[in-house]
Coordinates of C-alpha atoms in Angstrom, one line a residue:
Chain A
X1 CA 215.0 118.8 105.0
X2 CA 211.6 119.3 106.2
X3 CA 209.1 116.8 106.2
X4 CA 207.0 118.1 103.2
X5 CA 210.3 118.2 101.1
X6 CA 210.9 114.5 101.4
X7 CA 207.3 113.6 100.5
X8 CA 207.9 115.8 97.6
X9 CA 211.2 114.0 96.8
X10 CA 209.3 109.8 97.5
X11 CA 205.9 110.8 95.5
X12 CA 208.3 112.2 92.8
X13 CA 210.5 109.5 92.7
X14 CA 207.3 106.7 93.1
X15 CA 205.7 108.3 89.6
X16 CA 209.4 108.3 88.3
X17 CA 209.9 104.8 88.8
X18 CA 206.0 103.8 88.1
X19 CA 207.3 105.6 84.2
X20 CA 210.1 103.1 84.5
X21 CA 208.1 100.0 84.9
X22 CA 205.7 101.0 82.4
X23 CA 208.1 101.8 79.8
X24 CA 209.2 98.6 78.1
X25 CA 205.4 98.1 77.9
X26 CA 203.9 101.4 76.5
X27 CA 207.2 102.9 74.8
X28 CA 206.9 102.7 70.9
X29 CA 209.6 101.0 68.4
X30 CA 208.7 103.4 66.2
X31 CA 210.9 106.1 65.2
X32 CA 210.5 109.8 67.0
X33 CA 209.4 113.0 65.0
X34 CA 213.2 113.2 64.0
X35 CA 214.5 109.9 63.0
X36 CA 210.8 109.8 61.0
X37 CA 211.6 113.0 59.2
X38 CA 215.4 111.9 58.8
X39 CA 214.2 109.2 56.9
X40 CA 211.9 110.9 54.6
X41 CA 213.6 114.1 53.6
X42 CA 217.9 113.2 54.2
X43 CA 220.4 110.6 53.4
X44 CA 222.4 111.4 56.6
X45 CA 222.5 108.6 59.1
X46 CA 224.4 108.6 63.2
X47 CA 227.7 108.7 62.9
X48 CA 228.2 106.8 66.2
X49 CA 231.3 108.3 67.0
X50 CA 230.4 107.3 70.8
X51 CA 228.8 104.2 72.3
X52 CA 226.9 105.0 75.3
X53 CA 227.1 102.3 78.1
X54 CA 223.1 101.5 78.5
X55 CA 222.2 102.3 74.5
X56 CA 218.4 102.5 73.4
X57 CA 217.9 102.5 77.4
X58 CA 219.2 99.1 78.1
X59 CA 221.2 97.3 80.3
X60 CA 222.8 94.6 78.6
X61 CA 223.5 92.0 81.3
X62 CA 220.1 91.3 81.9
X63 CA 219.3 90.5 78.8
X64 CA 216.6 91.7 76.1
X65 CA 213.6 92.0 78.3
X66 CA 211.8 94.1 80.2
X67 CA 213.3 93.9 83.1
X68 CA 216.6 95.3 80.8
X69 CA 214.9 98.4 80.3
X70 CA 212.9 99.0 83.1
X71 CA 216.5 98.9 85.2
X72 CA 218.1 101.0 82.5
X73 CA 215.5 103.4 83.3
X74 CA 215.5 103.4 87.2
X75 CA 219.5 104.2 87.1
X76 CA 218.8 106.5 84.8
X77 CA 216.0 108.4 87.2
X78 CA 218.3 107.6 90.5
X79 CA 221.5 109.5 88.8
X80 CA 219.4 112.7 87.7
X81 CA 217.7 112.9 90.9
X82 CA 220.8 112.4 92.6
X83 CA 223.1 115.0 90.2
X84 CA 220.0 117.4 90.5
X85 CA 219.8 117.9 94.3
X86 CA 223.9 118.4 94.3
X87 CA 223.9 120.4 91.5
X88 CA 221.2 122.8 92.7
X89 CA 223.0 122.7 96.8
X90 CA 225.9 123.5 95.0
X91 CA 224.0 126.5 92.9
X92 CA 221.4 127.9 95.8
X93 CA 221.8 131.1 97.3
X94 CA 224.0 131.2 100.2
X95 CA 222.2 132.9 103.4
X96 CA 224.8 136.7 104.0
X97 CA 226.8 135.8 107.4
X98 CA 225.0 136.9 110.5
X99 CA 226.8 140.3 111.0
X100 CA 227.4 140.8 115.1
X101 CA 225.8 143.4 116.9
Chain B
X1 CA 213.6 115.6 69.1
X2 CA 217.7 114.7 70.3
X3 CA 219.8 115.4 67.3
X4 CA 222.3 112.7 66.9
X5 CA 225.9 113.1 66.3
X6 CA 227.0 113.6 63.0
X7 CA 223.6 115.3 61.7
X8 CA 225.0 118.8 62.2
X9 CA 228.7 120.0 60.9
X10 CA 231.5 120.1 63.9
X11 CA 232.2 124.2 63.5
X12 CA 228.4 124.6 63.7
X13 CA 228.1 122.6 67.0
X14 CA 231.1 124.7 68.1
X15 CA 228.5 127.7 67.5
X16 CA 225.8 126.1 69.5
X17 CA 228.5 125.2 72.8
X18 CA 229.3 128.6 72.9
X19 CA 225.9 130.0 72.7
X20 CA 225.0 127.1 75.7
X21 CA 227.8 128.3 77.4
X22 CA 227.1 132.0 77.7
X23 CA 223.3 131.0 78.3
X24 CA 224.6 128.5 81.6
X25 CA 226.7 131.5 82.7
X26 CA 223.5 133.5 82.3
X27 CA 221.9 130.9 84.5
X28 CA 224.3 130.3 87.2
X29 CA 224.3 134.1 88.0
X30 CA 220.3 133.4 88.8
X31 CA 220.3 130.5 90.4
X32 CA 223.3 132.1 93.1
X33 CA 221.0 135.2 93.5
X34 CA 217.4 133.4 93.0
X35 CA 217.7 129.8 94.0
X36 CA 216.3 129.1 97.8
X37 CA 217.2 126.6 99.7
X38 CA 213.5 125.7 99.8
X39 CA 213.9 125.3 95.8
X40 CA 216.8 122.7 96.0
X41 CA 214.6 119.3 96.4
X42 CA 211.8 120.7 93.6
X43 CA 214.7 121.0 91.1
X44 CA 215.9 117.8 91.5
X45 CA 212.3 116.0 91.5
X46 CA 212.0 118.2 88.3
X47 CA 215.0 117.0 86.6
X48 CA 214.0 113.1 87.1
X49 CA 210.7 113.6 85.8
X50 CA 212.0 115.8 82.8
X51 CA 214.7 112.6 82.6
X52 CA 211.7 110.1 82.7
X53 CA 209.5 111.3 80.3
X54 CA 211.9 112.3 77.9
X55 CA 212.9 108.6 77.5
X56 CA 209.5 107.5 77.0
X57 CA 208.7 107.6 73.2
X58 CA 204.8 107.0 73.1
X59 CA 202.9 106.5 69.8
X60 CA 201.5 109.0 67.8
X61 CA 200.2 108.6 64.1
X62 CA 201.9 108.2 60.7
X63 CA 204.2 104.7 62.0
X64 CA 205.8 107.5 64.3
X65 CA 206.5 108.5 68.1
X66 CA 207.8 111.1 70.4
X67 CA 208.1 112.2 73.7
X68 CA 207.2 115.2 75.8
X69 CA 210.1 117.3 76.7
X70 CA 208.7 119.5 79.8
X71 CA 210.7 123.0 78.7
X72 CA 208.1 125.0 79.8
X73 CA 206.7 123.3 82.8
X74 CA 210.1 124.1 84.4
X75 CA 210.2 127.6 83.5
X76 CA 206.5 128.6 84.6
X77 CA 207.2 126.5 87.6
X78 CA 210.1 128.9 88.3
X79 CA 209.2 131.5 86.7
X80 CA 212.9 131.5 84.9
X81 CA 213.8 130.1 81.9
X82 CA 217.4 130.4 83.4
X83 CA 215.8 127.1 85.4
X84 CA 214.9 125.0 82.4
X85 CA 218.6 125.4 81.1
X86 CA 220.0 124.4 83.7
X87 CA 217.8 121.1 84.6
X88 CA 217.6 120.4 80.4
X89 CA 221.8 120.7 80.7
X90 CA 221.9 118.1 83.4
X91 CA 219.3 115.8 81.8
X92 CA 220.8 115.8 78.6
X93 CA 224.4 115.4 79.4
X94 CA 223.1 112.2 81.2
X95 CA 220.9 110.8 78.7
X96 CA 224.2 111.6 76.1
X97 CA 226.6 110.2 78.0
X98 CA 224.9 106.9 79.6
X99 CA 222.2 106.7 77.2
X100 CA 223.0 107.2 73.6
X101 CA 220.2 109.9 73.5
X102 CA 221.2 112.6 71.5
X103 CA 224.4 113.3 70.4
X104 CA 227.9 114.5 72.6
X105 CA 228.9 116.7 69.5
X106 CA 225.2 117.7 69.3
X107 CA 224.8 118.8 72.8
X108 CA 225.0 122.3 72.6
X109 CA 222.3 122.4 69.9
X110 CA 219.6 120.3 71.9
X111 CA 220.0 122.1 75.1
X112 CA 219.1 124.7 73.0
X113 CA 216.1 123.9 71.3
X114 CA 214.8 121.7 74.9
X115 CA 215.9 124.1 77.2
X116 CA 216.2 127.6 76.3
X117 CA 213.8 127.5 73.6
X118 CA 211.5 125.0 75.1
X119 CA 211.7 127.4 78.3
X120 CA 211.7 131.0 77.4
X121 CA 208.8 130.6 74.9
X122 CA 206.6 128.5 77.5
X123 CA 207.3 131.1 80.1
X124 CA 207.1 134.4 78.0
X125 CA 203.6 132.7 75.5
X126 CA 202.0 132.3 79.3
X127 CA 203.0 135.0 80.7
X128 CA 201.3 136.9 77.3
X129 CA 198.4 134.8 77.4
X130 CA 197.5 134.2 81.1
X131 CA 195.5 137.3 81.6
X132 CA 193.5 137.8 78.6
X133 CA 192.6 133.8 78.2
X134 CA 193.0 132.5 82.0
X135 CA 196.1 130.2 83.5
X136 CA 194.9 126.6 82.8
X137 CA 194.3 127.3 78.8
X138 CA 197.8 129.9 79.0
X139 CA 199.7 126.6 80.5
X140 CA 198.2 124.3 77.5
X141 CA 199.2 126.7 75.0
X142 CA 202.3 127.6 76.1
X143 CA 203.6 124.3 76.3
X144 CA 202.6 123.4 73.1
X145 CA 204.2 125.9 71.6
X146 CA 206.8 125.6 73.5
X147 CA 207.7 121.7 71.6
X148 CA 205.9 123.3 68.3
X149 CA 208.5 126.1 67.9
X150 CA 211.5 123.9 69.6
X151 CA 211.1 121.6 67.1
X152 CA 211.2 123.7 64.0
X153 CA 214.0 125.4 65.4
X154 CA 215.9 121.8 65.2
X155 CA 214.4 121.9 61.3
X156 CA 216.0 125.2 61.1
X157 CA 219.3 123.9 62.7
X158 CA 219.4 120.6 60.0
X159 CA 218.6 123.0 57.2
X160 CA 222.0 125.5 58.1
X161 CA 223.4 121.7 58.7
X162 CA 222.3 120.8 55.0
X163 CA 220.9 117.8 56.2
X164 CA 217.3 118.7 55.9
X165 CA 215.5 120.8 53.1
X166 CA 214.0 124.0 54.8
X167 CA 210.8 123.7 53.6
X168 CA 209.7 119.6 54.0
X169 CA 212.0 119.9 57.8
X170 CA 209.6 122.5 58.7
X171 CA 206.4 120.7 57.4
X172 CA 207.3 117.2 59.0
X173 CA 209.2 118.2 62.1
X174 CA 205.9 120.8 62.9
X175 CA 203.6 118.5 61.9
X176 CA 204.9 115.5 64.1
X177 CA 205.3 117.8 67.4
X178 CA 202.1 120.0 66.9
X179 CA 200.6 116.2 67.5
X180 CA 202.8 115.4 70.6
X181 CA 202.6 119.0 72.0
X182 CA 199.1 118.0 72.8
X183 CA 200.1 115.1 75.2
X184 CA 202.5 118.0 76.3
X185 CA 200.0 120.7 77.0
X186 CA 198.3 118.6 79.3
X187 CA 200.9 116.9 80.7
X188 CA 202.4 120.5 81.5
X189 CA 198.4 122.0 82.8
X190 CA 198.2 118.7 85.2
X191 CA 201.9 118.6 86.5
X192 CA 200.9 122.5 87.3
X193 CA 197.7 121.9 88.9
X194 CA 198.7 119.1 91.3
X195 CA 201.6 121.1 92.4
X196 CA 199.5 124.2 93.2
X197 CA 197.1 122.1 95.2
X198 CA 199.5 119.7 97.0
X199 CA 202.6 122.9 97.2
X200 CA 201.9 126.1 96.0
X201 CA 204.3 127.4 97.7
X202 CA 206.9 126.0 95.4
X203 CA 204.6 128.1 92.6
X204 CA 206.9 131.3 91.6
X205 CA 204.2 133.0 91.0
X206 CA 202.6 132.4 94.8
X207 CA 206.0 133.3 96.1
X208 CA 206.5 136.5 94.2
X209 CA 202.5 137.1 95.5
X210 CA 203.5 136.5 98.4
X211 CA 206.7 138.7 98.9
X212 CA 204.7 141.6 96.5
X213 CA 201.9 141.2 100.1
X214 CA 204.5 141.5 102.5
X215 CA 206.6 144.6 101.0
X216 CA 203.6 147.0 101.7
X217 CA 202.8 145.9 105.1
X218 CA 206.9 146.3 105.7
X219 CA 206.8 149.6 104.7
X220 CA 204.2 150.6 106.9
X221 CA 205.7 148.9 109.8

């Protein structure tokens, strides 16, 4: 990797995490554009057939603060960044074998 | 803009899986034939940053909030749509599995709307509009359309559900993301910007430029 890649990859992941931090304090409790229409115009609610491990961007164990979401977040970023770069290695164009002269 | 599980019939999600799936086959085929190996670390920078500020619901007016989705910043970065259904798979797969954002059963549908929607009308609108109204306000606009039309596609989606009336989805769900495809437009024109002063070369269109420059002078060698 050359050198410019991996600031690419430490700026990206600094804002990333500087979005994490920030979160629990910006984020609004509020319901999104969805849930808000949901609740205006339908009856139908989640049927929460499954229950994610860090729900509502939480990780339990550290209790209801900030510090809960902001980690949330963070493992969150890590995994993505982490499943993206494998997942586009394993996708990339492969160079044609060098045919001998 | 995730669609929960149980908001849309099972058979119809079935619909939407297999229109992801053929859409992901679509975009494999590109990425094995377009996708450098110089591409490989902006892809997956893109993907935590589409991941971060799709978790971040910031306020917006009426007691409501939303967040920016990034559908088109992905495909005018690549110049592919095929890239923003791929990244928007990843990202939502994660946020449904770990996260309880957006439905399992639902998948199909918001990859969809996020991804393919999000990406082949920000792409296509600035392709349209970047000559006859200039790349920074063809960027804005695309984007914003981009989340405008992605979300009353979902309206569109919970009407064939019966879930939502066709005519109040469209109202509420356009009127909720025209406002937060405004923090998306220039979200998308600064993301855009700083790359093409810090990287251009990770621009598709610069590298397209670039190889367009170099055919001529080939040919004459």
């Amino acid at each position: 990797m050359i050198s410019k890649d991996k600031y690419l990859i430490i700026g990206a992941v600094i804002i990333c995490l500087a979005i994490a931090v920030m979160a629990p304090f910006i984020a609004s409790n509020n319901p999104d554009g969805l849930e808000k229409s949901a609740q205006q115009i339908s009856n139908t609610h989640e049927s929460g057939i499954y229950e994610a491990p860090f729900a509502n961007y939480t990780i339990q164990i550290f209790g209801n603060g900030p510090f809960a979401g902001i980690a949330a977040m963070a493992v969150g970023i890590l995994i993505v960044l982490g499943l993206g770069y494998l997942l586009a290695i394993i996708l990339r164009k492969r160079k044609p074998p060098e045919t001998s002269k | 803009m995730h669609i929960p599980d149980g908001f849309i019939p099972l058979w119809q999600c079935g619909i939407y899986y297999i229109i992801l799936f053929i859409a992901l086959y679509f975009s494999l085929n590109w990425a094995r034939k377009n996708l450098d190996e110089k591409m490989v670390p902006l892809m997956a920078v893109l993907a935590a940053g589409i991941f971060a500020i799709m978790s971040l619901n910031i306020p917006i007016p009426w007691g409501t909030s939303g967040h920016m989705v990034g559908g088109a910043l992905v495909a005018i970065i690549f110049c592919a749509p095929e890239a923003a259904v791929i990244i928007f798979t990843l990202v939502l797969l994660v946020q449904g599995l770990f996260f309880g954002d957006g439905g399992l059963t639902t998948l199909g549908a918001n990859i969809i709307n996020m991804g393919i929607i999000g990406g082949v009308v920000g792409l296509y609108s600035f392709k349209a509009l970047r000559r006859p109204i200039g790349k920074v306000p063809a960027i804005f606009i695309a984007s914003w359309l981009s989340i405008f039309l992605a979300a009353e596609m979902v309206a569109v989606e919970l009407w064939l559900a019966g879930t939502f009336p066709l005519g109040a989805g469209l109202l509420l769900m356009g009127l909720y993301h025209a406002i937060i495809g405004i923090i998306e437009g220039i979200l998308t024109v600064v993301v855009i910007l700083a790359l093409e002063k810090t990287r251009p070369d990770l621009l598709a269109w610069n590298r397209i430029k670039k190889m367009d420059n170099q055919k001529p002078s080939e040919e004459s060698n």
